[in-house]
Coordinates of C-alpha atoms in Angstrom, one line a residue:
M172 CA 141.9 164.9 130.7
K173 CA 140.7 167.0 133.6
R174 CA 137.2 167.1 132.2
T175 CA 137.2 163.3 131.7
M176 CA 138.4 162.7 135.3
M177 CA 135.6 165.0 136.7
S178 CA 133.0 163.2 134.6
L179 CA 134.1 159.8 135.9
I180 CA 134.0 161.0 139.5
G181 CA 130.4 162.4 138.9
V182 CA 129.3 159.0 137.6
A183 CA 130.8 157.2 140.6
A184 CA 129.1 159.6 143.0
A185 CA 125.8 159.0 141.3
L186 CA 126.2 155.3 141.5
G187 CA 127.0 155.6 145.2
A188 CA 123.8 157.6 145.8
V189 CA 121.7 154.8 144.2
T190 CA 123.3 151.8 145.8
G191 CA 124.1 153.1 149.2
V192 CA 127.2 154.9 150.4
A193 CA 130.0 153.2 152.4
A194 CA 133.0 154.9 153.8
V195 CA 135.8 155.3 151.2
T196 CA 139.2 156.9 151.0
A197 CA 140.7 158.6 147.9
P198 CA 142.9 156.5 145.7
G199 CA 146.3 156.2 147.3
G200 CA 145.0 157.3 150.7
G201 CA 145.1 153.9 152.3
A202 CA 143.0 150.7 152.4
Q203 CA 139.3 151.0 151.8
E204 CA 136.8 149.8 154.3
P205 CA 135.6 146.4 153.2
P206 CA 131.8 146.2 152.3
R207 CA 129.6 145.1 155.1
S208 CA 127.2 142.2 154.8
S209 CA 123.7 142.5 153.6
S210 CA 121.1 144.0 155.8
R211 CA 117.4 143.1 156.1
L212 CA 115.3 146.3 155.8
P213 CA 111.6 147.0 155.6
V214 CA 110.1 147.5 152.1
Q215 CA 109.3 151.1 151.4
R216 CA 106.4 150.5 149.0
S217 CA 103.9 147.7 148.4
A218 CA 100.9 147.2 146.1
L219 CA 97.7 145.2 146.4
L220 CA 94.9 144.4 144.0
C221 CA 91.4 143.3 144.9
P222 CA 89.0 141.8 142.2
A223 CA 85.4 142.9 141.8
P224 CA 83.7 141.0 144.7
T225 CA 80.2 139.8 143.4
S226 CA 77.4 140.7 141.1
S227 CA 74.8 139.2 143.4
E228 CA 71.9 141.5 144.5
V229 CA 72.0 139.8 147.9
G230 CA 75.7 140.0 148.6
R231 CA 77.6 142.1 151.1
T232 CA 81.4 142.6 151.0
D233 CA 83.5 143.7 153.9
Y234 CA 87.0 145.1 153.3
T235 CA 89.5 145.2 156.2
A236 CA 92.9 146.8 155.8
F237 CA 95.8 146.4 158.3
A238 CA 99.5 147.1 158.6
P239 CA 101.6 145.6 161.5
K240 CA 103.2 147.8 164.0
G241 CA 107.0 148.1 164.6
A242 CA 108.3 148.2 161.0
A243 CA 109.9 151.5 160.3
A244 CA 110.5 152.0 156.6
G245 CA 113.5 154.1 155.8
A246 CA 115.6 156.5 157.9
D247 CA 113.5 159.5 156.9
G248 CA 110.8 158.5 159.4
K249 CA 108.0 158.9 156.8
K250 CA 104.7 158.1 158.3
G251 CA 103.3 156.6 155.1
T252 CA 100.0 156.2 153.3
A253 CA 97.9 153.2 152.3
A254 CA 94.7 153.1 150.3
L255 CA 92.9 151.4 147.5
L256 CA 91.2 153.1 144.5
P257 CA 88.4 151.8 142.3
A258 CA 89.5 150.4 139.0
G259 CA 87.8 150.5 135.6
T260 CA 86.2 147.4 134.2
V261 CA 86.2 146.0 130.7
K262 CA 82.5 145.1 130.5
D263 CA 82.6 142.9 127.4
A264 CA 85.4 140.6 128.5
G265 CA 85.0 136.9 129.1
G266 CA 81.4 137.0 128.0
G267 CA 80.6 133.5 126.9
T268 CA 79.1 130.7 128.9
D269 CA 79.8 127.3 127.4
N270 CA 77.1 124.7 127.6
G271 CA 79.5 121.9 126.8
K272 CA 78.2 121.6 123.2
G273 CA 80.3 124.4 121.7
K274 CA 77.4 126.9 121.8
G275 CA 78.3 130.1 123.6
K276 CA 75.5 131.9 125.5
K277 CA 76.7 135.5 125.5
S278 CA 76.9 137.3 128.7
S279 CA 79.0 140.0 130.4
G280 CA 80.6 140.4 133.7
K281 CA 80.4 137.8 136.5
N282 CA 77.9 135.0 137.2
G283 CA 76.6 135.0 133.7
K284 CA 74.7 138.3 133.9
G285 CA 74.6 141.0 131.3
G286 CA 74.2 141.4 127.6
K287 CA 76.9 141.0 125.0
G288 CA 80.2 139.2 125.3
A289 CA 83.1 138.0 123.4
G290 CA 84.2 134.8 125.1
G291 CA 87.9 135.5 125.9
G292 CA 90.9 136.1 123.7
A293 CA 92.4 139.4 122.4
D294 CA 89.1 140.7 121.0
S295 CA 87.3 140.2 124.4
A296 CA 89.5 142.7 126.1
A297 CA 89.7 145.1 123.2
G298 CA 86.9 147.3 124.5
Q299 CA 87.5 150.4 126.6
A300 CA 87.5 150.1 130.3
V301 CA 84.5 151.7 131.9
A302 CA 85.5 154.1 134.6
P303 CA 84.1 153.5 138.2
R304 CA 81.3 155.7 139.3
D305 CA 83.0 156.5 142.6
T306 CA 86.7 157.3 142.8
K307 CA 87.0 157.8 146.6
P308 CA 89.8 155.9 148.4
V309 CA 88.7 152.6 150.1
V310 CA 89.9 151.6 153.6
P311 CA 92.7 154.2 153.8
L312 CA 95.0 153.5 156.7
Q313 CA 96.2 156.2 159.0
E314 CA 98.3 154.2 161.4
A315 CA 99.8 150.8 161.8
G316 CA 98.5 148.3 164.3
K317 CA 94.8 149.1 164.0
P318 CA 92.5 147.7 161.3
V319 CA 90.2 149.9 159.2
T320 CA 87.0 148.5 157.7
T321 CA 84.3 149.4 155.3
S322 CA 81.5 147.4 153.5
T323 CA 79.4 147.5 150.4
D324 CA 76.3 145.7 149.1
S325 CA 76.5 147.1 145.6
P326 CA 76.2 144.3 142.9
D327 CA 78.6 146.3 140.7
A328 CA 81.3 147.1 143.2
P329 CA 84.5 147.6 141.3
A330 CA 87.9 146.0 141.5
L331 CA 90.4 148.0 143.7
V332 CA 94.0 148.9 143.0
G333 CA 96.2 150.4 145.7
A334 CA 99.6 151.0 147.1
A335 CA 101.2 151.7 150.5
D336 CA 104.4 153.5 151.4
G337 CA 106.5 154.5 154.3
T338 CA 105.8 152.8 157.6
L339 CA 102.5 151.3 156.3
A340 CA 104.1 149.4 153.4
P341 CA 105.7 146.4 155.3
G342 CA 103.0 143.8 155.8
W343 CA 100.1 145.9 154.4
T344 CA 97.2 143.4 154.1
V345 CA 93.6 143.8 152.8
Q346 CA 91.0 141.1 153.3
Q347 CA 87.9 141.0 151.1
T348 CA 85.1 138.9 152.6
T349 CA 81.8 138.5 150.7
S350 CA 78.6 136.9 152.1
V351 CA 76.0 135.9 149.5
A352 CA 72.6 135.0 151.1
A353 CA 71.0 133.1 148.3
G354 CA 71.4 131.9 144.7
S355 CA 74.0 129.6 143.0
G356 CA 76.8 131.6 144.5
R357 CA 75.5 131.6 148.1
G358 CA 78.0 131.2 150.9
L359 CA 81.1 132.9 152.1
M360 CA 83.9 134.1 149.8
G361 CA 87.2 135.3 151.2
L362 CA 90.4 136.6 149.6
S363 CA 93.5 138.3 150.7
C364 CA 94.0 140.9 148.0
T365 CA 97.0 139.9 145.8
T366 CA 100.3 141.5 144.9
P367 CA 101.0 142.1 141.2
D368 CA 103.2 139.6 139.4
T369 CA 103.8 138.1 135.9
T370 CA 103.0 134.4 136.4
F371 CA 100.3 132.6 138.4
W372 CA 99.2 128.9 138.8
F373 CA 95.7 127.9 139.6
P374 CA 95.3 124.1 140.0
G375 CA 91.6 123.2 140.8
V376 CA 89.8 125.4 138.2
S377 CA 86.9 123.9 136.2
T378 CA 85.1 124.4 133.0
A379 CA 82.4 121.8 133.8
T380 CA 78.7 122.7 133.2
D381 CA 78.0 122.9 136.9
R382 CA 80.8 125.4 137.5
Q383 CA 81.3 129.0 136.5
D384 CA 84.9 130.0 137.0
Y385 CA 86.1 133.5 136.2
V386 CA 89.7 134.6 136.3
H387 CA 89.9 138.3 137.2
L388 CA 92.9 140.0 135.7
T389 CA 93.7 143.5 137.2
N390 CA 96.4 145.9 136.0
P391 CA 97.8 148.3 138.6
D392 CA 100.0 150.2 136.1
P393 CA 99.5 153.2 133.8
T394 CA 100.4 151.1 130.7
P395 CA 98.4 148.1 129.2
A396 CA 99.3 144.5 130.2
V397 CA 99.1 141.6 127.7
V398 CA 98.2 138.3 129.2
D399 CA 98.1 134.7 128.0
L400 CA 95.8 132.0 129.6
Q401 CA 96.5 128.3 129.3
L402 CA 94.3 125.5 130.6
R403 CA 95.7 122.0 131.2
G404 CA 93.5 118.9 131.8
K405 CA 94.2 115.3 132.5
D406 CA 95.5 114.8 128.9
G407 CA 97.4 118.1 128.6
S408 CA 96.6 121.4 127.0
L409 CA 93.0 122.4 126.6
G410 CA 91.5 124.6 123.9
G411 CA 93.2 126.8 121.3
S412 CA 94.2 130.4 121.0
A413 CA 91.2 131.9 122.8
G414 CA 93.3 132.7 125.8
E415 CA 96.1 134.5 124.0
D416 CA 96.9 138.2 123.8
I417 CA 94.3 139.4 126.3
T418 CA 94.8 143.1 126.8
V419 CA 94.2 144.5 130.2
P420 CA 93.9 148.3 130.1
P421 CA 95.7 150.6 132.6
H422 CA 94.2 150.6 136.1
A423 CA 91.4 148.3 135.0
T424 CA 90.2 144.7 135.4
V425 CA 89.1 142.1 132.9
P426 CA 87.0 139.0 134.0
V427 CA 87.3 136.0 131.7
L428 CA 85.0 133.1 131.9
L429 CA 87.2 130.0 131.6
S430 CA 84.6 127.8 129.9
T431 CA 84.9 130.1 126.8
L432 CA 88.5 129.1 126.4
T433 CA 87.8 125.5 125.5
S434 CA 85.0 123.5 123.9
A435 CA 85.5 120.5 126.1
P436 CA 84.0 120.8 129.6
T437 CA 86.6 119.7 132.1
T438 CA 85.9 119.1 135.8
N439 CA 89.5 119.2 137.1
A440 CA 92.0 121.5 135.3
S441 CA 94.9 123.8 136.0
L442 CA 95.2 127.4 134.8
Q443 CA 98.4 129.2 134.0
V444 CA 98.3 133.0 133.8
V445 CA 101.3 134.7 132.2
A446 CA 101.7 138.5 131.7
R447 CA 103.9 138.9 128.6
E448 CA 103.8 142.6 128.9
G449 CA 103.4 144.5 132.2
R450 CA 102.2 142.9 135.4
I451 CA 98.8 142.0 136.9
G452 CA 97.0 140.6 139.8
A453 CA 95.0 137.4 139.2
A454 CA 92.4 135.4 141.2
V455 CA 89.7 132.9 140.2
Q456 CA 86.1 133.2 141.4
A457 CA 84.6 129.7 141.4
T458 CA 80.8 129.2 141.6
D459 CA 79.3 125.7 141.9
G460 CA 75.6 125.0 141.4
K461 CA 75.5 122.8 144.6
L462 CA 78.6 123.8 146.6
G463 CA 78.3 127.5 146.7
S464 CA 81.2 129.8 145.8
D465 CA 84.6 131.0 146.9
W466 CA 87.9 132.5 145.6
L467 CA 90.7 130.3 144.4
P468 CA 93.9 132.2 145.0
A469 CA 97.1 131.4 143.1
A470 CA 99.2 128.5 144.4
A471 CA 102.8 129.1 145.5
D472 CA 105.3 128.9 142.7
P473 CA 105.9 125.2 141.7
S474 CA 108.3 123.5 144.1
P475 CA 109.5 119.8 144.7
S476 CA 107.8 119.9 148.1
V477 CA 104.5 121.7 148.8
V478 CA 102.4 122.2 151.9
L479 CA 98.6 122.8 151.9
P480 CA 97.7 123.9 155.5
G481 CA 94.3 124.1 157.3
I482 CA 92.0 121.3 156.2
P483 CA 89.0 121.6 158.7
K484 CA 88.5 118.7 161.0
D485 CA 84.9 118.4 159.9
A486 CA 85.7 118.3 156.2
T487 CA 83.3 115.9 154.4
S488 CA 85.2 115.9 151.1
V489 CA 88.7 116.9 150.1
R490 CA 89.9 116.9 146.5
L491 CA 93.6 117.3 145.6
V492 CA 94.5 118.8 142.2
A493 CA 98.1 118.8 141.2
L494 CA 100.3 119.5 138.1
A495 CA 104.0 119.0 137.2
P496 CA 104.3 122.0 134.8
G497 CA 107.8 121.2 133.6
E498 CA 109.2 118.6 131.1
S499 CA 109.5 115.8 133.7
D500 CA 107.1 113.6 135.5
A501 CA 106.9 113.8 139.3
D502 CA 106.5 111.1 141.9
L503 CA 105.3 112.3 145.2
K504 CA 104.9 111.0 148.7
V505 CA 101.5 112.0 150.1
Q506 CA 101.2 112.6 153.8
L507 CA 98.7 114.2 156.2
A508 CA 100.1 116.1 159.1
T509 CA 97.8 115.4 162.0
P510 CA 97.9 116.7 165.6
T511 CA 99.9 113.6 166.5
G512 CA 102.2 113.1 163.5
L513 CA 102.5 112.4 159.8
I514 CA 100.3 109.6 158.4
T515 CA 99.8 108.3 154.9
P516 CA 96.2 108.5 153.6
A517 CA 94.7 105.0 153.0
G518 CA 95.3 103.9 149.4
L519 CA 97.4 106.9 148.5
E520 CA 101.0 106.1 149.4
S521 CA 102.3 107.9 146.4
L522 CA 101.1 110.1 143.5
H523 CA 102.4 110.1 140.0
L524 CA 102.0 113.3 138.0
K525 CA 102.6 113.2 134.2
S526 CA 104.4 116.2 132.8
G527 CA 102.0 119.0 131.8
M528 CA 98.9 117.1 132.8
T529 CA 96.5 117.8 135.6
T530 CA 95.9 115.0 138.1
A531 CA 92.9 115.0 140.6
V532 CA 92.5 112.7 143.6
D533 CA 89.5 112.5 145.8
L534 CA 90.7 112.1 149.4
K535 CA 87.1 112.0 150.8
D536 CA 86.9 112.7 154.5
V537 CA 90.7 112.3 154.9
T538 CA 90.9 114.2 158.3
K539 CA 88.5 111.7 160.1
G540 CA 87.5 114.4 162.6
E541 CA 91.0 115.8 163.3
A542 CA 92.4 118.9 161.8
G543 CA 95.1 118.3 159.3
S544 CA 97.4 119.7 156.6
L545 CA 98.6 117.9 153.4
V546 CA 102.3 117.5 152.8
L547 CA 103.6 116.5 149.3
T548 CA 107.3 115.6 149.0
P549 CA 109.4 113.8 146.4
S550 CA 109.2 110.0 146.7
D551 CA 112.2 108.2 148.2
G552 CA 114.8 108.2 145.6
G553 CA 112.7 110.2 143.2
S554 CA 113.9 113.3 141.4
K555 CA 112.9 116.8 142.7
V556 CA 110.4 117.9 140.1
P557 CA 108.5 121.2 140.8
V558 CA 104.8 120.8 141.2
A559 CA 101.8 123.1 141.8
A560 CA 98.8 122.0 143.9
A561 CA 95.6 123.0 145.5
L562 CA 92.7 121.5 147.5
R563 CA 89.0 121.9 147.2
V564 CA 87.5 121.3 150.6
T565 CA 83.8 120.7 151.3
R566 CA 81.9 121.0 154.6
G567 CA 78.3 119.9 155.2
K568 CA 76.0 117.4 153.5
G569 CA 73.3 117.2 150.9
A570 CA 71.9 120.6 150.0
K571 CA 73.7 122.2 153.0
Q572 CA 77.2 122.0 151.6
E573 CA 79.8 124.7 151.1
M574 CA 83.2 124.7 149.4
A575 CA 86.5 126.5 149.9
F576 CA 90.0 126.2 148.4
I577 CA 93.4 125.8 149.9
P578 CA 96.3 126.4 147.5
A579 CA 99.9 125.3 148.3
T580 CA 101.5 128.1 150.2
R581 CA 105.0 129.5 151.1
P582 CA 106.3 129.1 154.7
V583 CA 106.1 131.9 157.1
E584 CA 109.7 133.1 157.3
Q585 CA 109.5 136.4 159.1
R586 CA 105.8 137.3 159.5
A587 CA 102.3 136.7 158.0
T588 CA 99.0 138.5 158.7
A589 CA 95.3 137.6 158.4
A590 CA 92.8 140.5 158.6
D591 CA 89.0 140.4 159.3
N592 CA 88.8 138.3 162.4
R593 CA 85.7 138.5 164.6
D594 CA 85.1 137.6 168.3
K595 CA 84.1 134.1 167.1
G596 CA 84.4 132.1 163.9
S597 CA 88.2 132.2 163.3
T598 CA 90.5 129.1 163.4
L599 CA 94.2 129.4 163.0
S600 CA 96.1 126.4 161.5
L601 CA 99.8 125.9 162.0
V602 CA 101.8 123.1 160.5
A603 CA 105.5 122.2 161.0
P604 CA 105.9 119.8 158.0
E605 CA 109.4 118.5 158.8
K606 CA 109.7 115.7 161.3
G607 CA 112.0 116.5 164.2
K608 CA 111.9 120.3 163.5
D609 CA 109.6 121.9 165.9
A610 CA 108.2 125.4 165.3
K611 CA 107.7 128.0 167.9
V612 CA 105.3 130.7 166.8
K613 CA 104.2 134.0 168.3
V614 CA 100.6 135.0 167.4
T615 CA 99.5 138.6 168.0
A616 CA 95.9 139.8 168.0
S617 CA 95.9 143.5 167.0
A618 CA 93.7 146.2 168.5
G619 CA 90.1 146.0 167.2
S620 CA 88.9 148.4 164.5
G621 CA 86.6 149.9 167.1
G622 CA 88.7 149.4 170.2
G623 CA 90.5 146.8 172.2
T624 CA 93.9 146.0 173.6
P625 CA 96.3 143.7 171.6
A626 CA 96.9 140.2 173.0
T627 CA 99.8 137.8 172.3
K628 CA 100.1 134.0 172.7
T629 CA 103.0 131.6 171.8
Y630 CA 102.4 128.1 170.4
T631 CA 104.8 125.3 169.8
V632 CA 104.1 123.0 166.9
K633 CA 106.0 119.7 167.0
G634 CA 107.8 118.7 163.8
G635 CA 105.6 116.6 161.5
T636 CA 102.3 117.8 163.1
S637 CA 99.5 120.2 162.5
L638 CA 97.9 122.4 165.2
D639 CA 94.4 124.1 165.0
V640 CA 93.7 126.7 167.6
A641 CA 91.1 129.4 168.4
P642 CA 93.4 132.4 168.1
P643 CA 93.8 135.0 170.9
T644 CA 91.4 137.9 170.8
P645 CA 92.0 141.5 171.9
Q646 CA 90.8 142.5 175.4
G647 CA 87.7 144.6 175.1
L648 CA 87.4 143.9 171.4
K649 CA 85.1 146.1 169.4
G650 CA 84.9 145.5 165.6
T651 CA 87.3 143.3 163.8
Y652 CA 91.0 142.5 164.4
A653 CA 94.1 141.1 162.6
L654 CA 96.3 138.2 163.5
T655 CA 100.0 138.4 163.0
V656 CA 102.0 135.2 162.9
E657 CA 105.8 135.3 163.6
P658 CA 108.1 132.3 163.9
A659 CA 110.8 132.5 166.6
A660 CA 114.4 132.8 165.6
G661 CA 115.8 129.3 164.9
S662 CA 112.4 127.8 164.6
G663 CA 111.7 125.0 162.2
P664 CA 109.7 125.8 159.1
V665 CA 106.0 126.6 159.6
H666 CA 103.1 127.1 157.3
A667 CA 99.8 128.7 158.3
A668 CA 96.2 129.2 157.3
R669 CA 93.1 130.9 158.8
M670 CA 89.5 129.7 158.4
L671 CA 86.5 132.0 158.8
S672 CA 83.3 130.2 159.6
R673 CA 79.9 132.1 159.4
P674 CA 77.0 129.7 159.2
Q675 CA 74.1 130.8 156.9
G676 CA 70.7 129.1 157.6
G677 CA 72.1 125.7 158.2
V678 CA 74.9 125.9 155.6
P679 CA 78.3 125.7 157.2
A680 CA 79.6 128.7 155.2
F681 CA 83.3 129.1 155.5
T682 CA 86.4 130.3 153.7
V683 CA 90.2 129.6 154.1
Q684 CA 93.0 132.0 153.6
T685 CA 96.6 130.7 153.5
L686 CA 99.2 132.9 155.2
P687 CA 102.4 133.1 153.2
D688 CA 105.2 135.3 154.4
D689 CA 104.3 138.9 153.8
R690 CA 107.7 139.7 152.4
G691 CA 107.7 143.0 154.3
T692 CA 111.4 143.0 154.5
V693 CA 114.1 142.5 151.9
L694 CA 117.9 141.8 152.0
V695 CA 119.7 144.8 150.8
P696 CA 123.4 144.4 150.0
T697 CA 125.7 147.0 151.3
A698 CA 127.6 148.5 148.4
G699 CA 131.1 149.9 148.5
Q700 CA 132.7 152.3 146.1
D701 CA 136.0 151.4 144.4
L702 CA 137.4 154.7 143.1
S703 CA 140.6 152.9 142.1
V704 CA 138.9 152.2 138.7
L705 CA 139.4 155.9 137.9
T706 CA 143.2 155.5 138.0
K707 CA 143.3 152.4 135.7

């Protein structure tokens, strides 16, 4: 009996150590202190994954790492570490290019270069991962509040896998920006390195003959991940089993050419990535023969209402691609949030999405010279069916065009960060999508990577409007800097995006990164011990 009682007390003590200790009294010693409410605490560890940037011989990639100041992680005062390490690459994955007639031209790696290939599926990723030639940490952070940068012009730069802990974990952000001077992939490609997950949605992919879209699957863990890929076109599912059971080895990346997953070239499609075992990071690299190239990040999880912020005011073409992935059709109200209010694009009062089918709508030059953000909400009286959506945005004309993608994004609840801003060329877009609910937002420009004093400015975005601004810059800026966006307490919902513009020989090269909440804090329930169970 005594031994049993001691064992139970030991178990209770262990549980208290795991869940957090509250003040308790022994059984029969009076009333216990009631559990306190949940507390919002900084995360103590975060992970990021950056795909291999480009195989171009005339490309240059800049990496910028940043962690916001003022977020202490844990009571132990641990300073923290943050760095990325090169990942291995499965060279023979995703190696077919589909010419639209069912004939696969074998290739390996990105942009159709290389020798042998397998064209997706389980066999395509069955090869061993080739270890990176250099294993030195990339952009390791030493302190919060100041960016760290590095660059590479190697055509075989590897994917990167990294983690941050301690005070550097909350809000840790890495921007990967690649400039390609010539070739079919010329232009500017930008991506905020992704966090690992198990499910991703990519509306806006293509398997058409004028596009080469690769999905990069990166495994951050020491055990293999097993991934399924499914494409959906205007009539539903595309292809067969080629995208099933793709094995991603530990600490490695697998690029898969999407055109190898189906024999039918499809201009507008949606890709679902599901990790059945393990977890991965996923991003799509899209290359167009006329419109250049950019990264298509995953859209926010399907939701009845979605916001796509940051359409440039000089956009010459905007294409909306959307999907209702569930078992019900969706009817949506389509509105453009302009600087003066919400308007309905001409000829597109509503949008009907059939269940499991991808719908594409060309909005042309919908912004008409004014910055805007697209807002999709359930039609009046319609059911709230979750949808996923993304935009392909084009600037320029003729041979001087460049494309970028804007996926639907989560609102900024506490904080969001955009790294790799220069003295010129950055535009910050803020949208308060709900009419009558204004948003007050504090924007902080960090110290520069080479020096400079942080600067802060506050903006008010009227409900139902979109605001484009040239963000504040650090005083005495040297190098690059980061922007941190923080809504005020009690503010209306706000979504954000940042556009980088770096013209290349007459081409208006640009890229847009949406700024979802960084989830640098989590709600932790305060647990209380109930030792009375030992007496029952």
